[in-house]
Coordinates of C-alpha atoms and ligand atoms in Angstrom, one line a residue:
X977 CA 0.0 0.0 0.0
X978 CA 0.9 3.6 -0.4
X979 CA 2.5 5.3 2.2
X980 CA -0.3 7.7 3.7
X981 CA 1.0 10.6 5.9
X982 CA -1.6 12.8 8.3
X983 CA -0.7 16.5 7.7
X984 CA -2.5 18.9 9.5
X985 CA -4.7 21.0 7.0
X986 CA -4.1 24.6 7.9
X987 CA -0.6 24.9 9.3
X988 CA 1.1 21.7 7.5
X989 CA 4.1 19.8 9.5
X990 CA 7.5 21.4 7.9
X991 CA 9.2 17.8 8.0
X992 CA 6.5 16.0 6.2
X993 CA 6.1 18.7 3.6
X994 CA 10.3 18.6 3.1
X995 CA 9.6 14.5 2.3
X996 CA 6.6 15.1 0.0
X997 CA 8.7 18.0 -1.9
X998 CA 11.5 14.8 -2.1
X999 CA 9.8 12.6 -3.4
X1000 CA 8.7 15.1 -6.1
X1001 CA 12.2 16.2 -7.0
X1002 CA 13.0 12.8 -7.3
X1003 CA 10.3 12.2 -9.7
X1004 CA 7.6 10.4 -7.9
X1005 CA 4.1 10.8 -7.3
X1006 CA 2.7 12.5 -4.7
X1007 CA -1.3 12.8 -3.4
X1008 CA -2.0 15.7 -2.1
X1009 CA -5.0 18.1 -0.8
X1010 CA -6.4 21.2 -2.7
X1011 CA -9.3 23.1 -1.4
X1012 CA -10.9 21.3 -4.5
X1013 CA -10.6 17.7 -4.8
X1014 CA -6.9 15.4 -3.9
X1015 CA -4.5 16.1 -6.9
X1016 CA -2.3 13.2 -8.3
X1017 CA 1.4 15.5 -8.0
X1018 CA 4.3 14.8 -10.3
X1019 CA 7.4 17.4 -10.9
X1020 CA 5.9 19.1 -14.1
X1021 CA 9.3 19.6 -15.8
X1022 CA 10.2 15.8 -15.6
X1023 CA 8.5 14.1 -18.4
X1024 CA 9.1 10.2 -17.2
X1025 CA 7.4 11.5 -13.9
X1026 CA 4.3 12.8 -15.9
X1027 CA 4.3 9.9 -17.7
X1028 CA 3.8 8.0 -14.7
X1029 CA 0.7 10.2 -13.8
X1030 CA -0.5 8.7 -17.2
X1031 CA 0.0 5.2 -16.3
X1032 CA -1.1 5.0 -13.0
X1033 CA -4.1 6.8 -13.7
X1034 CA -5.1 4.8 -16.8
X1035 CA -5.6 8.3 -18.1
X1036 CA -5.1 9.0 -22.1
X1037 CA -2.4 10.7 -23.5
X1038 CA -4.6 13.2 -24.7
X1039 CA -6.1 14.4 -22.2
X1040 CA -3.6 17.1 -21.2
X1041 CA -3.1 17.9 -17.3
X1042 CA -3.2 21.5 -15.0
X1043 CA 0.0 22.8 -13.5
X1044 CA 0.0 24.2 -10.0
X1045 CA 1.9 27.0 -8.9
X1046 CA 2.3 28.6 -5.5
X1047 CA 2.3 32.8 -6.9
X1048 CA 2.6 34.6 -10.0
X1049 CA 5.7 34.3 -10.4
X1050 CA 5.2 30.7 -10.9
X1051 CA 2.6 31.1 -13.1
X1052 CA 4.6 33.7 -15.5
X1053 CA 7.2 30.7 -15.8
X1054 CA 4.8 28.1 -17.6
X1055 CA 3.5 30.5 -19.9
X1056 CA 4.5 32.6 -22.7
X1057 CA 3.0 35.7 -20.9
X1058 CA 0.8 37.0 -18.8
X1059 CA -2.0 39.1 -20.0
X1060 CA -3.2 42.0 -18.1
X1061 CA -6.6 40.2 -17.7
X1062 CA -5.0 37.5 -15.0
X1063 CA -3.9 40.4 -12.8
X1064 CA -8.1 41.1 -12.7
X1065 CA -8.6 37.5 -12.2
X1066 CA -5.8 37.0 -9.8
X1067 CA -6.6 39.6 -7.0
X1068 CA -10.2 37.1 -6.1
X1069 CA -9.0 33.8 -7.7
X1070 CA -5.6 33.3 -7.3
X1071 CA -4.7 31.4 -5.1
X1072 CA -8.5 29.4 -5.6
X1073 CA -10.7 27.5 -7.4
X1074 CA -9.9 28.6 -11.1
X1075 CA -7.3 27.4 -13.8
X1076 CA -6.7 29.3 -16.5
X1077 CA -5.4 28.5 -20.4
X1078 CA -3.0 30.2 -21.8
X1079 CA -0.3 29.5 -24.5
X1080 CA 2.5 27.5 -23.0
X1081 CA 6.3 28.6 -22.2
X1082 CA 8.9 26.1 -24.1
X1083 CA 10.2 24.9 -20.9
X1084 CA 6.9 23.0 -20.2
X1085 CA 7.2 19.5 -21.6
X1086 CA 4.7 18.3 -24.1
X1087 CA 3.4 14.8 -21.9
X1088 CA 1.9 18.0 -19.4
X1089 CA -0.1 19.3 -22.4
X1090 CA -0.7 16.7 -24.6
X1091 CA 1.3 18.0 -27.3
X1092 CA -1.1 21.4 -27.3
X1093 CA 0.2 24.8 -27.6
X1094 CA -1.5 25.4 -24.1
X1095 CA -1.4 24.7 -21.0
X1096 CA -3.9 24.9 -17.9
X1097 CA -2.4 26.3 -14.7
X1098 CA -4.0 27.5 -11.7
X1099 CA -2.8 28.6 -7.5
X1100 CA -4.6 25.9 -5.5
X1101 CA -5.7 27.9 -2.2
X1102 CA -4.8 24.9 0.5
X1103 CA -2.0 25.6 2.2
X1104 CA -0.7 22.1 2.0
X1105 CA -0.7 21.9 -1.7
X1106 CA 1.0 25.6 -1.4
X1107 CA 3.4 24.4 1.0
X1108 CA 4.1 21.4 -0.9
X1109 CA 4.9 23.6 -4.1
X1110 CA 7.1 25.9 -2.9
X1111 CA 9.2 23.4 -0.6
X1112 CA 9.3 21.6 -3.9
X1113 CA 10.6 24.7 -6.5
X1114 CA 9.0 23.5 -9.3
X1115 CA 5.2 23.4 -11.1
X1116 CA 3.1 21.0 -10.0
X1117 CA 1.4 18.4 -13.0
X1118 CA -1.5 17.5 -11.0
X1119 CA -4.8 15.7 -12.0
X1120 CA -7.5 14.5 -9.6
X1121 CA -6.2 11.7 -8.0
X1122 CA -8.8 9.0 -9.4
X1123 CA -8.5 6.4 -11.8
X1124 CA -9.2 7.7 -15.3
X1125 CA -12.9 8.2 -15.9
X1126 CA -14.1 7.7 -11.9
X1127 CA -15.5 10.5 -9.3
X1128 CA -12.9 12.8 -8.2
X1129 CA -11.3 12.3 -4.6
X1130 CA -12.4 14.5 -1.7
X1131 CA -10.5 12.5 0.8
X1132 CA -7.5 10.3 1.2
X1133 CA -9.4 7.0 1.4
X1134 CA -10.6 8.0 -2.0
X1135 CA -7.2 8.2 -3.4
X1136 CA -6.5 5.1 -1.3
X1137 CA -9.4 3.0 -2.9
X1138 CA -8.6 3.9 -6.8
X1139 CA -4.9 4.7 -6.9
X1140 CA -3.6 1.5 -4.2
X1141 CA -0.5 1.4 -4.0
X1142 CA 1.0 2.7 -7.2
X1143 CA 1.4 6.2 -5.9
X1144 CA 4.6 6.9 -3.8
X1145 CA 3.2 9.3 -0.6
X1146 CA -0.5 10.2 0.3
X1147 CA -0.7 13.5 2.0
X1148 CA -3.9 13.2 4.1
X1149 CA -5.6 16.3 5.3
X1150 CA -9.0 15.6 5.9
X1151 CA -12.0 16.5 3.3
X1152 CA -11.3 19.1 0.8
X1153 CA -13.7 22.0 1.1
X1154 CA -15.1 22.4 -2.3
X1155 CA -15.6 19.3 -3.0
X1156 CA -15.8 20.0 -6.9
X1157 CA -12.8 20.3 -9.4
X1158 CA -11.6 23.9 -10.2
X1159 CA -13.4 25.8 -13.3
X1160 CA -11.4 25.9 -16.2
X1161 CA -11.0 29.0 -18.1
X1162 CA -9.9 29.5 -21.4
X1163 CA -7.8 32.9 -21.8
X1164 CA -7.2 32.0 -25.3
X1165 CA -11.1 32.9 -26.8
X1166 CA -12.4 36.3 -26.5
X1167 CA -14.6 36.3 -24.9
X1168 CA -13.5 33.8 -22.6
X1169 CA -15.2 30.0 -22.1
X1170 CA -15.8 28.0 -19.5
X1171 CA -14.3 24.4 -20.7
X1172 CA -15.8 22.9 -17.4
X1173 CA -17.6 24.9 -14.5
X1174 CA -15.9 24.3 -10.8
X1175 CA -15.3 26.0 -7.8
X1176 CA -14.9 29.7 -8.9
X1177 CA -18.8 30.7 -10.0
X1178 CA -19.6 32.1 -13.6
X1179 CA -21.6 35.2 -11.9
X1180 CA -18.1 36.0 -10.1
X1181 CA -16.3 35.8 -13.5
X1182 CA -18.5 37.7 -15.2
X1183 CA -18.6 39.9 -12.6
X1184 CA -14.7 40.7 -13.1
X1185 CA -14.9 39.9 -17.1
X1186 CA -18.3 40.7 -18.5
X1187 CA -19.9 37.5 -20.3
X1188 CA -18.4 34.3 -21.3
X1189 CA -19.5 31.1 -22.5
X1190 CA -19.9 28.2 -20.6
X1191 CA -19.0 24.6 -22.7
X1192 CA -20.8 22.1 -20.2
X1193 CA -20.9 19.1 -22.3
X1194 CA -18.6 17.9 -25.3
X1195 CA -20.5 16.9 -28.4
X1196 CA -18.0 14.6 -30.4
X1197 CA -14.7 13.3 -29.4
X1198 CA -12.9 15.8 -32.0
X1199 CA -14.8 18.9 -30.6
X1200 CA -13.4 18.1 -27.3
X1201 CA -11.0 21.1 -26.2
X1202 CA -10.9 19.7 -22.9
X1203 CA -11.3 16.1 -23.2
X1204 CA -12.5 16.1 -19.0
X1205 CA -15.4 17.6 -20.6
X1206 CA -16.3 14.4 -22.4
X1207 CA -20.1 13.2 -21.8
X1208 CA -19.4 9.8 -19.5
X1209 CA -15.8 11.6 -17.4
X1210 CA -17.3 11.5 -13.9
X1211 CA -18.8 7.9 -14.0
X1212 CA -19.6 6.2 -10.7
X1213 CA -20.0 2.1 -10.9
X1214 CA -24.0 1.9 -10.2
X1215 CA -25.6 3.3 -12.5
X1216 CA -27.4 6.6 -12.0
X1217 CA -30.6 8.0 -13.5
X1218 CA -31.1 11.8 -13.6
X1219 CA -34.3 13.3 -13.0
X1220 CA -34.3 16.3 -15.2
X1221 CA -37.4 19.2 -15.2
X1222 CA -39.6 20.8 -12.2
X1223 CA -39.1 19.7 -8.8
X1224 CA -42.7 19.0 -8.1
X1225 CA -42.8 16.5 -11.5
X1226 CA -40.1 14.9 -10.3
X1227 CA -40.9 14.5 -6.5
X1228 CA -44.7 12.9 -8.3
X1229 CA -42.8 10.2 -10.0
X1230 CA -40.3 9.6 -7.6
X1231 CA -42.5 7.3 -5.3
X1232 CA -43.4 5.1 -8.1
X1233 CA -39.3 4.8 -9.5
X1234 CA -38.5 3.8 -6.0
X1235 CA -41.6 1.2 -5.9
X1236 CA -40.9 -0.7 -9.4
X1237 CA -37.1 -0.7 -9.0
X1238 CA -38.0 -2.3 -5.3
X1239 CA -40.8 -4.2 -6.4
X1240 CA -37.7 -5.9 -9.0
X1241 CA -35.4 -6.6 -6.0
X1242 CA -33.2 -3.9 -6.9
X1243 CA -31.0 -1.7 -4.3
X1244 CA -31.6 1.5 -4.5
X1245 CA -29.9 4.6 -3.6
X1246 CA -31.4 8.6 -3.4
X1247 CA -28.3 11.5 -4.0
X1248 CA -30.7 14.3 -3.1
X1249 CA -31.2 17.6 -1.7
X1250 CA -32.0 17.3 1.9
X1251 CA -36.3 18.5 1.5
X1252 CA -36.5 15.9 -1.3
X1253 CA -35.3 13.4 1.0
X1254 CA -38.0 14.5 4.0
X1255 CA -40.8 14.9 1.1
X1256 CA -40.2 11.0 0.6
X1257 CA -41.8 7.9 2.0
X1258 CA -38.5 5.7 1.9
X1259 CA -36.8 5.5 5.5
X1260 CA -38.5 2.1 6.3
X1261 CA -36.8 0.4 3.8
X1262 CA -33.4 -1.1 4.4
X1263 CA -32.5 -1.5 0.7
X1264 CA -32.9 1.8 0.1
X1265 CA -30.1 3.9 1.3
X1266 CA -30.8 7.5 1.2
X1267 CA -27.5 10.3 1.1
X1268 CA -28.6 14.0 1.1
X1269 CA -26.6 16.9 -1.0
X1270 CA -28.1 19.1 2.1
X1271 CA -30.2 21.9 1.4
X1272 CA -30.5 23.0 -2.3
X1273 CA -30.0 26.7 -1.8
X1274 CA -26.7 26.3 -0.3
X1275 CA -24.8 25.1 -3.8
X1276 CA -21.6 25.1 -1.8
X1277 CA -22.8 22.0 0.7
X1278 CA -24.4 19.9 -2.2
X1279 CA -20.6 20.5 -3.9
X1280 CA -19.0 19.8 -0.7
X1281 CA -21.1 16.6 -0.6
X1282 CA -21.6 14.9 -4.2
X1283 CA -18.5 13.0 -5.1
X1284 CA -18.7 11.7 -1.3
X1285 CA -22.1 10.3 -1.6
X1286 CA -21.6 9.2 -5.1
X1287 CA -18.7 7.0 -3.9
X1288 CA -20.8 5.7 -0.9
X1289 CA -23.8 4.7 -2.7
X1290 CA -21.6 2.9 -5.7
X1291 CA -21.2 -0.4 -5.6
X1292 CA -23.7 -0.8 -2.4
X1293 CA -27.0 -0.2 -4.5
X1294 CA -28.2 -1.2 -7.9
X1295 CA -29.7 2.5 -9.0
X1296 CA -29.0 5.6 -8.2
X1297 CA -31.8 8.3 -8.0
X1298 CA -30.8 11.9 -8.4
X1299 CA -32.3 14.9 -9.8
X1300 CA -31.1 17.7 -11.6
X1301 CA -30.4 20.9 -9.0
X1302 CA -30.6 25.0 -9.8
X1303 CA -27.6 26.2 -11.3
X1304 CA -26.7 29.0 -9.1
X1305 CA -23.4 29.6 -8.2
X1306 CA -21.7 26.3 -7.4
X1307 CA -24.6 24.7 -8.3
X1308 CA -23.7 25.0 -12.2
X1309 CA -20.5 22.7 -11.5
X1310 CA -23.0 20.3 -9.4
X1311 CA -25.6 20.0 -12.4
X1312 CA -22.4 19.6 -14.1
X1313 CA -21.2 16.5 -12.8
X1314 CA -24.4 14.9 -11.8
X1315 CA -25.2 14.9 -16.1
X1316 CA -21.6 13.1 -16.5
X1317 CA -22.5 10.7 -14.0
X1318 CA -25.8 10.0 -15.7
X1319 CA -26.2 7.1 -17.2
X1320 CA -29.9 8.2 -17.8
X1321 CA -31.2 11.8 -18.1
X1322 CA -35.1 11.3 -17.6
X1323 CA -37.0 14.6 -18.6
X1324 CA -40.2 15.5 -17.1
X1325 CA -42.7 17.7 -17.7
X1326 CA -44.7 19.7 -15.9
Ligands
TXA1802 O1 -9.6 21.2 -9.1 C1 -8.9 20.7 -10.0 O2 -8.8 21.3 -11.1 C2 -8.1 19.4 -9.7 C3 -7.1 19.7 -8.6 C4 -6.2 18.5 -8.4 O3 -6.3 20.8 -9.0 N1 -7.5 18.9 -10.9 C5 -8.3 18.4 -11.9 O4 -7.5 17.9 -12.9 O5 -9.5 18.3 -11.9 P1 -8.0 16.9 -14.1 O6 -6.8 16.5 -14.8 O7 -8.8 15.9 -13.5 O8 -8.9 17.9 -15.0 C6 -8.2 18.9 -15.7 C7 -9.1 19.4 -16.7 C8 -9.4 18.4 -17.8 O9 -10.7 18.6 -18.2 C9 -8.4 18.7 -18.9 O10 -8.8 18.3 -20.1 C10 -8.4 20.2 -18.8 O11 -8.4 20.5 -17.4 N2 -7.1 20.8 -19.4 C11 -5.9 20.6 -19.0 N3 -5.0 21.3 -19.8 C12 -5.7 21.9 -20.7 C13 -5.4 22.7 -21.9 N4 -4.2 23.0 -22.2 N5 -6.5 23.1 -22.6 C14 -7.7 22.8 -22.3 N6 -8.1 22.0 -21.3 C15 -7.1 21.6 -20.5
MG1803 MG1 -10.1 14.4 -13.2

């Protein structure tokens, strides 16, 4: 098994960062917390270590991956410049939930990008993965620290359960407190798009840029700009059917789902907001297991929440049950995921 090291999340232990950064400089992998989801660390500048990312991921060669930096300095290194718009975005966002795309510097190798002219970087705002990337001295090629095509980690057991023992050192802080991968930005289209909403809002960036575009769903694999935008990314192992349409539709034909799926012998599990949960007639049955996204006006605790309860009702039921939630604020990035998860997307109607 992986090594797994406890680091305390808000004032990290100087010695156990100094081994991480080792490991790094030495080229191997290293877990490690963000305030969005557990990154999968390599030394960006050393292509056999990226390559490793690669293979322990089962990730495609394609499918380019963000650099993290710990200030702007660090960020002016991986690409060619810095426009006068990432100053805007950097006094709210930097360090935070948002990577930006810009056209690449020559010193960052080609495995990081996938051979594009571009490359993602963004100033994680945990101070273990800042710690880590100074004590360290060099970018940071991280991507979540799943197996290729499963929900993103939120906690070291995650990592632990997908990743076993192929990576070198698992920094374990504790949940991360987004929950939901950073939103990508691409600086290289005016205006600028959204290649996948996360943890920084569209209302705050348009706030700070004026309108963009949001790209929530690749049509064909040769559209994709951001192959983690592909339809079936954020797969969980039982399948999940998504209610899509007016609550009050939905929370009608619940009842009946749950019956025939039951009626069939089949598990079930409910990824819901918390009132959805209390509107249902469910609790007596013990092959139902119910997990709650907490109350759907607070976007940030469903975020906090979903990839957890995704991974604890996988594998345990046959269905899952979910319906679509209001896009506000994190709740874009929620909708987001839940419609890559999908396996079904079941409109209603009023
Ligand atoms: O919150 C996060 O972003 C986490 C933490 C660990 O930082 N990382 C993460 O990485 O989610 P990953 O590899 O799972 O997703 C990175 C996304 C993918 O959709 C990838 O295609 C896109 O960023 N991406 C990376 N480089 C790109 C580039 N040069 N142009 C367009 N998209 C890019
Ligand atoms: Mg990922």
């Amino acid at each position: 098994m992986s090594r797994v090291l406890r680091v305390h999340p808000q004032f990290p232990e100087p010695d156990i960062i100094r081994e991480a950064a080792q490991v790094l400089r030495r080229g191997g992998l290293v877990a490690f917390p963000t305030e969005t989801v557990y990154g999968l660390g390599a030394d960006a500048l050393n292509p056999q270590a990226v390559a490793r990312i690669f293979q322990v991921k089962g990730r495609p060669a394609y499918d380019p991956i963000i650099v993290h930096v710990a200030d702007l300095e660090g960020l002016a290194k991986v690409v060619q410049e810095v426009p006068a718009v990432v100053h805007r975005l950097a006094e709210r966002w930097m360090p935070g939930p948002l990577t930006l795309v810009l056209p690449k510097s020559p010193e960052v190798p080609d495995v990081v990008t996938a051979g594009k002219p571009t490359v993602a970087v963004r100033m994680p705002a945990h101070p273990v993965a800042l710690a880590l990337i100074r004590e360290a001295g060099c970018p940071v090629a991280a991507p979540s620290a799943n197996r290729f095509g499963h929900t993103s980690p939120t906690r070291a057991e995650h990592v632990l359960a997908d990743l076993g023992d192929a990576v070198d050192l698992i920094l374990d802080a504790g949940p991360t407190p987004i929950g939901v991968e950073s939103t990508v930005l691409d600086l290289t289209q005016d205006p600028p798009v959204i290649l996948r909403p996360g943890g920084a809002p569209r209302e705050a960036l348009e706030a700070l840029l004026g309108p963009i575009r949001v790209l929530t769903r690749a049509v064909t694999h040769d559209e994709v700009r951001s192959p983690g935008t592909l339809p079936r990314h954020y797969a969980p192992e039982s399948p999940l059917w998504l209610f899509t349409g007016p609550r009050e539709a939905i929370l009608a034909r619940l009842p009946r789902v749950l019956a025939d799926l039951r009626a069939q012998g089949r598990r079930v599990g409910l990824l819901l907001p918390q009132e959805d949960l209390d509107a249902l007639a469910w609790a007596e049955d013990p092959e139902v297991v119910a997990v709650s996204l907490g109350p759907e006006a607070e976007p940030r605790e469903m975020a906090r929440r979903l990839f957890d309860g995704l991974r604890r009702l996988e594998g345990r039921v046959d269905v899952i049950l979910a319906r679509d939630v209001v896009p506000r604020d994190l709740g874009l990035a929620v909708r987001d995921r839940l419609h890559r998860a999908a396996d079904r997307v079941i409109p209603l109607e009023e």
